[in-house]
mmCIF file with all atom_site columns, C-alpha atoms and ligand atoms in Angstrom:
data_model
loop_
_atom_site.group_PDB
_atom_site.id
_atom_site.type_symbol
_atom_site.label_atom_id
_atom_site.label_alt_id
_atom_site.label_comp_id
_atom_site.label_asym_id
_atom_site.label_entity_id
_atom_site.label_seq_id
_atom_site.pdbx_PDB_ins_code
_atom_site.Cartn_x
_atom_site.Cartn_y
_atom_site.Cartn_z
_atom_site.occupancy
_atom_site.B_iso_or_equiv
_atom_site.pdbx_formal_charge
_atom_site.auth_seq_id
_atom_site.auth_comp_id
_atom_site.auth_asym_id
_atom_site.auth_atom_id
_atom_site.pdbx_PDB_model_num
ATOM   1   C  CA  . GLU A 1 1   ? 105.890 135.062 27.203 1.00 92.00 ? 22  GLU A CA  1
ATOM   2   C  CA  . ARG A 1 2   ? 103.834 134.524 30.387 1.00 96.00 ? 23  ARG A CA  1
ATOM   3   C  CA  . THR A 1 3   ? 103.788 130.786 31.008 1.00 97.00 ? 24  THR A CA  1
ATOM   4   C  CA  . GLU A 1 4   ? 101.915 128.636 33.512 1.00 97.00 ? 25  GLU A CA  1
ATOM   5   C  CA  . PHE A 1 5   ? 104.964 126.836 34.796 1.00 97.00 ? 26  PHE A CA  1
ATOM   6   C  CA  . MET A 1 6   ? 103.652 123.609 36.345 1.00 97.00 ? 27  MET A CA  1
ATOM   7   C  CA  . GLY A 1 7   ? 101.682 122.733 33.224 1.00 97.00 ? 28  GLY A CA  1
ATOM   8   C  CA  . TYR A 1 8   ? 104.690 123.563 31.097 1.00 98.00 ? 29  TYR A CA  1
ATOM   9   C  CA  . VAL A 1 9   ? 107.022 121.289 33.122 1.00 98.00 ? 30  VAL A CA  1
ATOM   10  C  CA  . HIS A 1 10  ? 104.508 118.424 32.937 1.00 98.00 ? 31  HIS A CA  1
ATOM   11  C  CA  . GLN A 1 11  ? 104.535 118.846 29.143 1.00 97.00 ? 32  GLN A CA  1
ATOM   12  C  CA  . VAL A 1 12  ? 108.320 118.834 28.959 1.00 97.00 ? 33  VAL A CA  1
ATOM   13  C  CA  . LEU A 1 13  ? 108.565 115.700 31.109 1.00 97.00 ? 34  LEU A CA  1
ATOM   14  C  CA  . ASP A 1 14  ? 105.751 113.910 29.260 1.00 96.00 ? 35  ASP A CA  1
ATOM   15  C  CA  . ARG A 1 15  ? 107.796 114.303 26.110 1.00 95.00 ? 36  ARG A CA  1
ATOM   16  C  CA  . TYR A 1 16  ? 110.765 112.586 27.802 1.00 94.00 ? 37  TYR A CA  1
ATOM   17  C  CA  . GLU A 1 17  ? 108.592 109.759 29.124 1.00 93.00 ? 38  GLU A CA  1
ATOM   18  C  CA  . MET A 1 18  ? 107.559 108.915 25.574 1.00 91.00 ? 39  MET A CA  1
ATOM   19  C  CA  . ASN A 1 19  ? 111.053 107.815 24.620 1.00 86.00 ? 40  ASN A CA  1
ATOM   20  C  CA  . LEU A 1 20  ? 112.865 107.202 27.839 1.00 87.00 ? 41  LEU A CA  1
ATOM   21  C  CA  . PRO A 1 21  ? 115.969 104.989 27.801 1.00 83.00 ? 42  PRO A CA  1
ATOM   22  C  CA  . GLU A 1 22  ? 114.759 101.610 29.095 1.00 85.00 ? 43  GLU A CA  1
ATOM   23  C  CA  . THR A 1 23  ? 117.214 101.635 31.973 1.00 88.00 ? 44  THR A CA  1
ATOM   24  C  CA  . ILE A 1 24  ? 116.134 104.972 33.439 1.00 91.00 ? 45  ILE A CA  1
ATOM   25  C  CA  . THR A 1 25  ? 113.195 105.907 35.640 1.00 93.00 ? 46  THR A CA  1
ATOM   26  C  CA  . LEU A 1 26  ? 111.972 109.498 35.518 1.00 95.00 ? 47  LEU A CA  1
ATOM   27  C  CA  . GLU A 1 27  ? 110.090 110.734 38.580 1.00 96.00 ? 48  GLU A CA  1
ATOM   28  C  CA  . ARG A 1 28  ? 108.468 114.080 39.135 1.00 97.00 ? 49  ARG A CA  1
ATOM   29  C  CA  . GLN A 1 29  ? 107.265 115.959 42.147 1.00 98.00 ? 50  GLN A CA  1
ATOM   30  C  CA  . ILE A 1 30  ? 105.322 118.991 40.996 1.00 97.00 ? 51  ILE A CA  1
ATOM   31  C  CA  . PRO A 1 31  ? 102.977 120.874 43.319 1.00 96.00 ? 52  PRO A CA  1
ATOM   32  C  CA  . LYS A 1 32  ? 99.379  121.525 42.297 1.00 94.00 ? 53  LYS A CA  1
ATOM   33  C  CA  . GLY A 1 33  ? 98.213  125.037 41.637 1.00 92.00 ? 54  GLY A CA  1
ATOM   34  C  CA  . LYS A 1 34  ? 99.386  127.667 39.208 1.00 94.00 ? 55  LYS A CA  1
ATOM   35  C  CA  . SER A 1 35  ? 102.552 129.709 39.014 1.00 95.00 ? 56  SER A CA  1
ATOM   36  C  CA  . PHE A 1 36  ? 103.482 132.078 36.260 1.00 96.00 ? 57  PHE A CA  1
ATOM   37  C  CA  . VAL A 1 37  ? 106.927 132.710 34.844 1.00 97.00 ? 58  VAL A CA  1
ATOM   38  C  CA  . TRP A 1 38  ? 107.857 135.281 32.205 1.00 97.00 ? 59  TRP A CA  1
ATOM   39  C  CA  . MET A 1 39  ? 110.078 133.233 29.932 1.00 98.00 ? 60  MET A CA  1
ATOM   40  C  CA  . ASP A 1 40  ? 111.235 132.281 26.491 1.00 98.00 ? 61  ASP A CA  1
ATOM   41  C  CA  . ARG A 1 41  ? 109.802 128.764 26.238 1.00 98.00 ? 62  ARG A CA  1
ATOM   42  C  CA  . ASP A 1 42  ? 112.367 127.500 23.727 1.00 98.00 ? 63  ASP A CA  1
ATOM   43  C  CA  . LYS A 1 43  ? 115.250 128.689 25.879 1.00 98.00 ? 64  LYS A CA  1
ATOM   44  C  CA  . VAL A 1 44  ? 113.915 127.244 29.120 1.00 98.00 ? 65  VAL A CA  1
ATOM   45  C  CA  . THR A 1 45  ? 113.221 123.994 27.273 1.00 98.00 ? 66  THR A CA  1
ATOM   46  C  CA  . GLN A 1 46  ? 116.882 123.980 26.245 1.00 97.00 ? 67  GLN A CA  1
ATOM   47  C  CA  . VAL A 1 47  ? 117.809 124.387 29.927 1.00 98.00 ? 68  VAL A CA  1
ATOM   48  C  CA  . PHE A 1 48  ? 115.747 121.308 30.854 1.00 98.00 ? 69  PHE A CA  1
ATOM   49  C  CA  . ASP A 1 49  ? 117.140 119.405 27.867 1.00 96.00 ? 70  ASP A CA  1
ATOM   50  C  CA  . ASN A 1 50  ? 120.764 120.049 28.770 1.00 96.00 ? 71  ASN A CA  1
ATOM   51  C  CA  . ILE A 1 51  ? 120.363 119.151 32.436 1.00 97.00 ? 72  ILE A CA  1
ATOM   52  C  CA  . ILE A 1 52  ? 118.193 116.081 31.863 1.00 96.00 ? 73  ILE A CA  1
ATOM   53  C  CA  . THR A 1 53  ? 120.424 114.825 29.048 1.00 93.00 ? 74  THR A CA  1
ATOM   54  C  CA  . ASN A 1 54  ? 123.386 115.010 31.425 1.00 94.00 ? 75  ASN A CA  1
ATOM   55  C  CA  . ALA A 1 55  ? 121.428 113.213 34.152 1.00 95.00 ? 76  ALA A CA  1
ATOM   56  C  CA  . PHE A 1 56  ? 120.654 110.369 31.715 1.00 92.00 ? 77  PHE A CA  1
ATOM   57  C  CA  . LYS A 1 57  ? 124.161 110.335 30.252 1.00 91.00 ? 78  LYS A CA  1
ATOM   58  C  CA  . TYR A 1 58  ? 125.912 110.161 33.629 1.00 90.00 ? 79  TYR A CA  1
ATOM   59  C  CA  . SER A 1 59  ? 123.449 107.733 35.279 1.00 88.00 ? 80  SER A CA  1
ATOM   60  C  CA  . PRO A 1 60  ? 123.980 104.024 35.814 1.00 85.00 ? 81  PRO A CA  1
ATOM   61  C  CA  . GLU A 1 61  ? 121.563 101.413 34.495 1.00 84.00 ? 82  GLU A CA  1
ATOM   62  C  CA  . GLY A 1 62  ? 118.411 101.357 36.564 1.00 84.00 ? 83  GLY A CA  1
ATOM   63  C  CA  . GLY A 1 63  ? 119.110 104.868 37.792 1.00 91.00 ? 84  GLY A CA  1
ATOM   64  C  CA  . LYS A 1 64  ? 116.370 107.212 38.864 1.00 95.00 ? 85  LYS A CA  1
ATOM   65  C  CA  . VAL A 1 65  ? 116.162 110.814 37.742 1.00 96.00 ? 86  VAL A CA  1
ATOM   66  C  CA  . ARG A 1 66  ? 113.943 113.002 39.915 1.00 98.00 ? 87  ARG A CA  1
ATOM   67  C  CA  . VAL A 1 67  ? 112.580 116.372 38.879 1.00 98.00 ? 88  VAL A CA  1
ATOM   68  C  CA  . ASN A 1 68  ? 111.303 118.434 41.757 1.00 98.00 ? 89  ASN A CA  1
ATOM   69  C  CA  . LEU A 1 69  ? 109.640 121.873 41.806 1.00 98.00 ? 90  LEU A CA  1
ATOM   70  C  CA  . ASP A 1 70  ? 109.649 123.945 44.953 1.00 97.00 ? 91  ASP A CA  1
ATOM   71  C  CA  . VAL A 1 71  ? 107.423 127.004 44.738 1.00 96.00 ? 92  VAL A CA  1
ATOM   72  C  CA  . ARG A 1 72  ? 108.471 129.871 46.996 1.00 95.00 ? 93  ARG A CA  1
ATOM   73  C  CA  . ARG A 1 73  ? 106.934 133.274 47.322 1.00 91.00 ? 94  ARG A CA  1
ATOM   74  C  CA  . HIS A 1 74  ? 108.883 134.992 44.551 1.00 94.00 ? 95  HIS A CA  1
ATOM   75  C  CA  . MET A 1 75  ? 110.584 132.148 42.723 1.00 97.00 ? 96  MET A CA  1
ATOM   76  C  CA  . VAL A 1 76  ? 110.388 128.529 41.753 1.00 98.00 ? 97  VAL A CA  1
ATOM   77  C  CA  . ILE A 1 77  ? 113.344 126.238 42.466 1.00 98.00 ? 98  ILE A CA  1
ATOM   78  C  CA  . ILE A 1 78  ? 113.742 123.404 39.990 1.00 98.00 ? 99  ILE A CA  1
ATOM   79  C  CA  . SER A 1 79  ? 115.971 120.492 40.960 1.00 98.00 ? 100 SER A CA  1
ATOM   80  C  CA  . ILE A 1 80  ? 117.057 117.597 38.792 1.00 98.00 ? 101 ILE A CA  1
ATOM   81  C  CA  . GLN A 1 81  ? 118.626 114.795 40.765 1.00 98.00 ? 102 GLN A CA  1
ATOM   82  C  CA  . ASP A 1 82  ? 120.367 111.697 39.459 1.00 97.00 ? 103 ASP A CA  1
ATOM   83  C  CA  . GLU A 1 83  ? 122.005 108.638 40.986 1.00 96.00 ? 104 GLU A CA  1
ATOM   84  C  CA  . GLY A 1 84  ? 125.083 108.768 38.786 1.00 94.00 ? 105 GLY A CA  1
ATOM   85  C  CA  . MET A 1 85  ? 128.801 108.969 39.393 1.00 92.00 ? 106 MET A CA  1
ATOM   86  C  CA  . GLY A 1 86  ? 128.655 112.423 40.909 1.00 94.00 ? 107 GLY A CA  1
ATOM   87  C  CA  . ILE A 1 87  ? 131.134 115.292 40.664 1.00 93.00 ? 108 ILE A CA  1
ATOM   88  C  CA  . PRO A 1 88  ? 134.067 115.952 43.008 1.00 92.00 ? 109 PRO A CA  1
ATOM   89  C  CA  . TYR A 1 89  ? 133.336 118.771 45.473 1.00 92.00 ? 110 TYR A CA  1
ATOM   90  C  CA  . ASP A 1 90  ? 136.149 120.998 44.191 1.00 92.00 ? 111 ASP A CA  1
ATOM   91  C  CA  . LYS A 1 91  ? 134.824 120.708 40.615 1.00 91.00 ? 112 LYS A CA  1
ATOM   92  C  CA  . LEU A 1 92  ? 131.233 121.660 41.351 1.00 93.00 ? 113 LEU A CA  1
ATOM   93  C  CA  . ASP A 1 93  ? 131.597 125.269 40.170 1.00 89.00 ? 114 ASP A CA  1
ATOM   94  C  CA  . LYS A 1 94  ? 133.774 124.412 37.197 1.00 93.00 ? 115 LYS A CA  1
ATOM   95  C  CA  . ILE A 1 95  ? 131.144 122.349 35.417 1.00 93.00 ? 116 ILE A CA  1
ATOM   96  C  CA  . PHE A 1 96  ? 129.471 125.606 34.375 1.00 95.00 ? 117 PHE A CA  1
ATOM   97  C  CA  . ASP A 1 97  ? 132.643 126.809 32.602 1.00 92.00 ? 118 ASP A CA  1
ATOM   98  C  CA  . ARG A 1 98  ? 132.956 126.558 28.860 1.00 88.00 ? 119 ARG A CA  1
ATOM   99  C  CA  . PHE A 1 99  ? 134.574 123.359 27.593 1.00 77.00 ? 120 PHE A CA  1
ATOM   100 C  CA  . TYR A 1 100 ? 135.018 121.966 31.096 1.00 73.00 ? 121 TYR A CA  1
ATOM   101 C  CA  . ARG A 1 101 ? 134.717 118.174 31.280 1.00 75.00 ? 122 ARG A CA  1
ATOM   102 C  CA  . ALA A 1 102 ? 135.182 116.524 34.665 1.00 68.00 ? 123 ALA A CA  1
ATOM   103 C  CA  . ASP A 1 103 ? 137.812 114.054 33.503 1.00 67.00 ? 124 ASP A CA  1
ATOM   104 C  CA  . ARG A 1 104 ? 139.374 112.655 30.379 1.00 62.00 ? 125 ARG A CA  1
ATOM   105 C  CA  . ALA A 1 105 ? 138.128 109.126 30.859 1.00 60.00 ? 126 ALA A CA  1
ATOM   106 C  CA  . ARG A 1 106 ? 134.618 110.499 31.015 1.00 62.00 ? 127 ARG A CA  1
ATOM   107 C  CA  . THR A 1 107 ? 135.209 112.534 27.891 1.00 62.00 ? 128 THR A CA  1
ATOM   108 C  CA  . ARG A 1 108 ? 136.261 109.462 25.929 1.00 60.00 ? 129 ARG A CA  1
ATOM   109 C  CA  . LYS A 1 109 ? 133.417 107.378 27.229 1.00 64.00 ? 130 LYS A CA  1
ATOM   110 C  CA  . PHE A 1 110 ? 130.562 109.840 26.875 1.00 67.00 ? 131 PHE A CA  1
ATOM   111 C  CA  . GLY A 1 111 ? 131.521 112.347 24.206 1.00 67.00 ? 132 GLY A CA  1
ATOM   112 C  CA  . GLY A 1 112 ? 130.186 115.899 24.116 1.00 72.00 ? 133 GLY A CA  1
ATOM   113 C  CA  . THR A 1 113 ? 131.760 119.324 23.952 1.00 75.00 ? 134 THR A CA  1
ATOM   114 C  CA  . GLY A 1 114 ? 131.514 120.578 27.524 1.00 76.00 ? 135 GLY A CA  1
ATOM   115 C  CA  . LEU A 1 115 ? 129.372 123.515 26.427 1.00 87.00 ? 136 LEU A CA  1
ATOM   116 C  CA  . GLY A 1 116 ? 126.005 122.254 27.635 1.00 93.00 ? 137 GLY A CA  1
ATOM   117 C  CA  . LEU A 1 117 ? 126.076 123.654 31.164 1.00 96.00 ? 138 LEU A CA  1
ATOM   118 C  CA  . ALA A 1 118 ? 127.865 126.885 30.181 1.00 95.00 ? 139 ALA A CA  1
ATOM   119 C  CA  . ILE A 1 119 ? 125.025 127.675 27.765 1.00 96.00 ? 140 ILE A CA  1
ATOM   120 C  CA  . THR A 1 120 ? 122.487 126.533 30.342 1.00 98.00 ? 141 THR A CA  1
ATOM   121 C  CA  . LYS A 1 121 ? 123.904 128.962 32.892 1.00 97.00 ? 142 LYS A CA  1
ATOM   122 C  CA  . GLU A 1 122 ? 123.714 131.861 30.417 1.00 97.00 ? 143 GLU A CA  1
ATOM   123 C  CA  . LEU A 1 123 ? 120.102 131.018 29.603 1.00 98.00 ? 144 LEU A CA  1
ATOM   124 C  CA  . VAL A 1 124 ? 119.107 130.797 33.290 1.00 98.00 ? 145 VAL A CA  1
ATOM   125 C  CA  . GLU A 1 125 ? 120.836 134.111 34.052 1.00 98.00 ? 146 GLU A CA  1
ATOM   126 C  CA  . ALA A 1 126 ? 119.146 135.750 31.063 1.00 98.00 ? 147 ALA A CA  1
ATOM   127 C  CA  . HIS A 1 127 ? 115.907 134.867 32.892 1.00 98.00 ? 148 HIS A CA  1
ATOM   128 C  CA  . HIS A 1 128 ? 117.255 136.438 36.120 1.00 98.00 ? 149 HIS A CA  1
ATOM   129 C  CA  . GLY A 1 129 ? 117.665 133.027 37.720 1.00 98.00 ? 150 GLY A CA  1
ATOM   130 C  CA  . LYS A 1 130 ? 120.550 131.275 39.440 1.00 98.00 ? 151 LYS A CA  1
ATOM   131 C  CA  . ILE A 1 131 ? 121.986 127.808 38.874 1.00 98.00 ? 152 ILE A CA  1
ATOM   132 C  CA  . TRP A 1 132 ? 124.207 125.636 41.041 1.00 97.00 ? 153 TRP A CA  1
ATOM   133 C  CA  . ALA A 1 133 ? 125.132 122.002 41.671 1.00 97.00 ? 154 ALA A CA  1
ATOM   134 C  CA  . GLN A 1 134 ? 125.275 119.651 44.641 1.00 97.00 ? 155 GLN A CA  1
ATOM   135 C  CA  . SER A 1 135 ? 126.869 116.233 44.535 1.00 95.00 ? 156 SER A CA  1
ATOM   136 C  CA  . LYS A 1 136 ? 128.178 113.331 46.525 1.00 90.00 ? 157 LYS A CA  1
ATOM   137 C  CA  . GLU A 1 137 ? 130.826 111.501 44.554 1.00 87.00 ? 158 GLU A CA  1
ATOM   138 C  CA  . GLY A 1 138 ? 129.672 108.055 43.628 1.00 87.00 ? 159 GLY A CA  1
ATOM   139 C  CA  . ARG A 1 139 ? 126.136 108.765 44.854 1.00 91.00 ? 160 ARG A CA  1
ATOM   140 C  CA  . GLY A 1 140 ? 124.718 111.266 42.413 1.00 96.00 ? 161 GLY A CA  1
ATOM   141 C  CA  . THR A 1 141 ? 124.322 114.850 41.357 1.00 97.00 ? 162 THR A CA  1
ATOM   142 C  CA  . THR A 1 142 ? 121.600 117.460 41.787 1.00 98.00 ? 163 THR A CA  1
ATOM   143 C  CA  . ILE A 1 143 ? 121.448 120.494 39.524 1.00 98.00 ? 164 ILE A CA  1
ATOM   144 C  CA  . LEU A 1 144 ? 119.253 123.287 40.874 1.00 98.00 ? 165 LEU A CA  1
ATOM   145 C  CA  . PHE A 1 145 ? 118.078 126.468 39.202 1.00 98.00 ? 166 PHE A CA  1
ATOM   146 C  CA  . THR A 1 146 ? 115.630 129.224 40.015 1.00 98.00 ? 167 THR A CA  1
ATOM   147 C  CA  . LEU A 1 147 ? 113.251 131.312 37.946 1.00 98.00 ? 168 LEU A CA  1
ATOM   148 C  CA  . PRO A 1 148 ? 111.449 134.406 39.246 1.00 97.00 ? 169 PRO A CA  1
ATOM   149 C  CA  . LEU A 1 149 ? 107.660 134.097 39.537 1.00 97.00 ? 170 LEU A CA  1
ATOM   150 C  CA  . MET A 1 150 ? 105.157 136.671 38.327 1.00 93.00 ? 171 MET A CA  1
ATOM   151 C  CA  . GLY A 1 151 ? 102.516 135.244 40.661 1.00 71.00 ? 172 GLY A CA  1
ATOM   152 C  CA  . SER A 1 152 ? 101.085 132.005 42.058 1.00 76.00 ? 173 SER A CA  1
ATOM   153 C  CA  . LYS A 1 153 ? 97.786  130.474 43.057 1.00 77.00 ? 174 LYS A CA  1
ATOM   154 C  CA  . ARG A 1 154 ? 97.548  127.400 45.200 1.00 73.00 ? 175 ARG A CA  1
ATOM   155 C  CA  . GLY A 1 155 ? 94.965  124.957 44.008 1.00 68.00 ? 176 GLY A CA  1
ATOM   156 C  CA  . ARG A 1 156 ? 93.865  121.565 42.827 1.00 62.00 ? 177 ARG A CA  1
ATOM   157 C  CA  . GLY A 1 157 ? 94.522  119.829 39.549 1.00 54.00 ? 178 GLY A CA  1
ATOM   158 C  CA  . ARG A 1 158 ? 97.271  120.484 37.083 1.00 54.00 ? 179 ARG A CA  1
HETATM 159 P  P1  . LIG B 2 .   ? 127.830 118.592 26.095 1.00 72.02 ? 11  LIG B P1  1
HETATM 160 O  O1  . LIG B 2 .   ? 128.368 119.856 25.523 1.00 72.02 ? 11  LIG B O1  1
HETATM 161 O  O2  . LIG B 2 .   ? 127.504 117.553 25.101 1.00 72.02 ? 11  LIG B O2  1
HETATM 162 O  O3  . LIG B 2 .   ? 126.714 118.851 27.064 1.00 72.02 ? 11  LIG B O3  1
HETATM 163 P  P2  . LIG B 2 .   ? 129.130 117.660 28.455 1.00 72.02 ? 11  LIG B P2  1
HETATM 164 O  O4  . LIG B 2 .   ? 127.907 116.942 28.912 1.00 72.02 ? 11  LIG B O4  1
HETATM 165 O  O5  . LIG B 2 .   ? 130.430 117.026 28.742 1.00 72.02 ? 11  LIG B O5  1
HETATM 166 O  O6  . LIG B 2 .   ? 129.060 117.967 26.908 1.00 72.02 ? 11  LIG B O6  1
HETATM 167 P  P3  . LIG B 2 .   ? 128.315 119.826 30.162 1.00 72.02 ? 11  LIG B P3  1
HETATM 168 O  O7  . LIG B 2 .   ? 126.892 119.413 30.005 1.00 72.02 ? 11  LIG B O7  1
HETATM 169 O  O8  . LIG B 2 .   ? 128.631 121.275 30.114 1.00 72.02 ? 11  LIG B O8  1
HETATM 170 O  O9  . LIG B 2 .   ? 129.228 119.123 29.083 1.00 72.02 ? 11  LIG B O9  1
HETATM 171 O  O10 . LIG B 2 .   ? 128.870 119.251 31.542 1.00 72.02 ? 11  LIG B O10 1
HETATM 172 C  C1  . LIG B 2 .   ? 130.202 119.549 31.925 1.00 72.02 ? 11  LIG B C1  1
HETATM 173 C  C2  . LIG B 2 .   ? 130.806 118.398 32.704 1.00 72.02 ? 11  LIG B C2  1
HETATM 174 O  O11 . LIG B 2 .   ? 130.185 118.302 33.972 1.00 72.02 ? 11  LIG B O11 1
HETATM 175 C  C3  . LIG B 2 .   ? 130.584 117.024 32.055 1.00 72.02 ? 11  LIG B C3  1
HETATM 176 O  O12 . LIG B 2 .   ? 131.604 116.721 31.158 1.00 72.02 ? 11  LIG B O12 1
HETATM 177 C  C4  . LIG B 2 .   ? 130.624 116.102 33.257 1.00 72.02 ? 11  LIG B C4  1
HETATM 178 O  O13 . LIG B 2 .   ? 131.958 115.784 33.575 1.00 72.02 ? 11  LIG B O13 1
HETATM 179 C  C5  . LIG B 2 .   ? 130.065 116.957 34.375 1.00 72.02 ? 11  LIG B C5  1
HETATM 180 N  N1  . LIG B 2 .   ? 128.633 116.665 34.616 1.00 72.02 ? 11  LIG B N1  1
HETATM 181 C  C6  . LIG B 2 .   ? 127.576 117.390 34.200 1.00 72.02 ? 11  LIG B C6  1
HETATM 182 N  N2  . LIG B 2 .   ? 126.408 116.872 34.624 1.00 72.02 ? 11  LIG B N2  1
HETATM 183 C  C7  . LIG B 2 .   ? 126.728 115.773 35.344 1.00 72.02 ? 11  LIG B C7  1
HETATM 184 C  C8  . LIG B 2 .   ? 125.962 114.797 36.060 1.00 72.02 ? 11  LIG B C8  1
HETATM 185 N  N3  . LIG B 2 .   ? 124.624 114.840 36.101 1.00 72.02 ? 11  LIG B N3  1
HETATM 186 N  N4  . LIG B 2 .   ? 126.647 113.805 36.694 1.00 72.02 ? 11  LIG B N4  1
HETATM 187 C  C9  . LIG B 2 .   ? 127.990 113.756 36.652 1.00 72.02 ? 11  LIG B C9  1
HETATM 188 N  N5  . LIG B 2 .   ? 128.774 114.637 35.997 1.00 72.02 ? 11  LIG B N5  1
HETATM 189 C  C10 . LIG B 2 .   ? 128.153 115.642 35.345 1.00 72.02 ? 11  LIG B C10 1
HETATM 190 MG MG1 . LIG B 2 .   ? 125.996 117.894 28.699 1.00 72.02 ? 12  LIG B MG1 1
#
């Protein structure tokens, strides 16, 4: 359905703030104004869940997770940045493959199936968006995805 995206993202993040792991700080940078996305709310919520869960899971104690929205003319770019262990450059594309886990030690330590990002990618593409990753090993990871906009209005307030 047609969704006012900034308000929606505030809602999603508010829900995380309510039971945030004590060792993690969640920051948001969301522009004011209104932008509309045609989307399946449950599916886009699953996209946020998968990416944010990873950011928490692969972050050190005291780590910051930043959610940033960049509104362009025809799309919104959502980025979720963490200060975790990062991903080697040559593995950046592979993390979106089914069952891919960056290394065995990680698999033992953190559990999971390696399906999260593969499903996330399918959901983003079903919304005609793109998803990719940037990372500096040892410094953190940023997952970025886009969603097409139906229209925007700059303005004040949420
Ligand atoms: P699950 O199916 O429970 O999500 P998972 O988290 O291992 O399992 P994905 O979410 O698909 O699987 O992620 C794939 C792999 O990419 C992870 O195993 C991890 O090695 C790497 N990865 C994903 N996000 C991050 C991140 N924020 N920081 C570091 N590594 C990451
Ligand atoms: Mg995961």
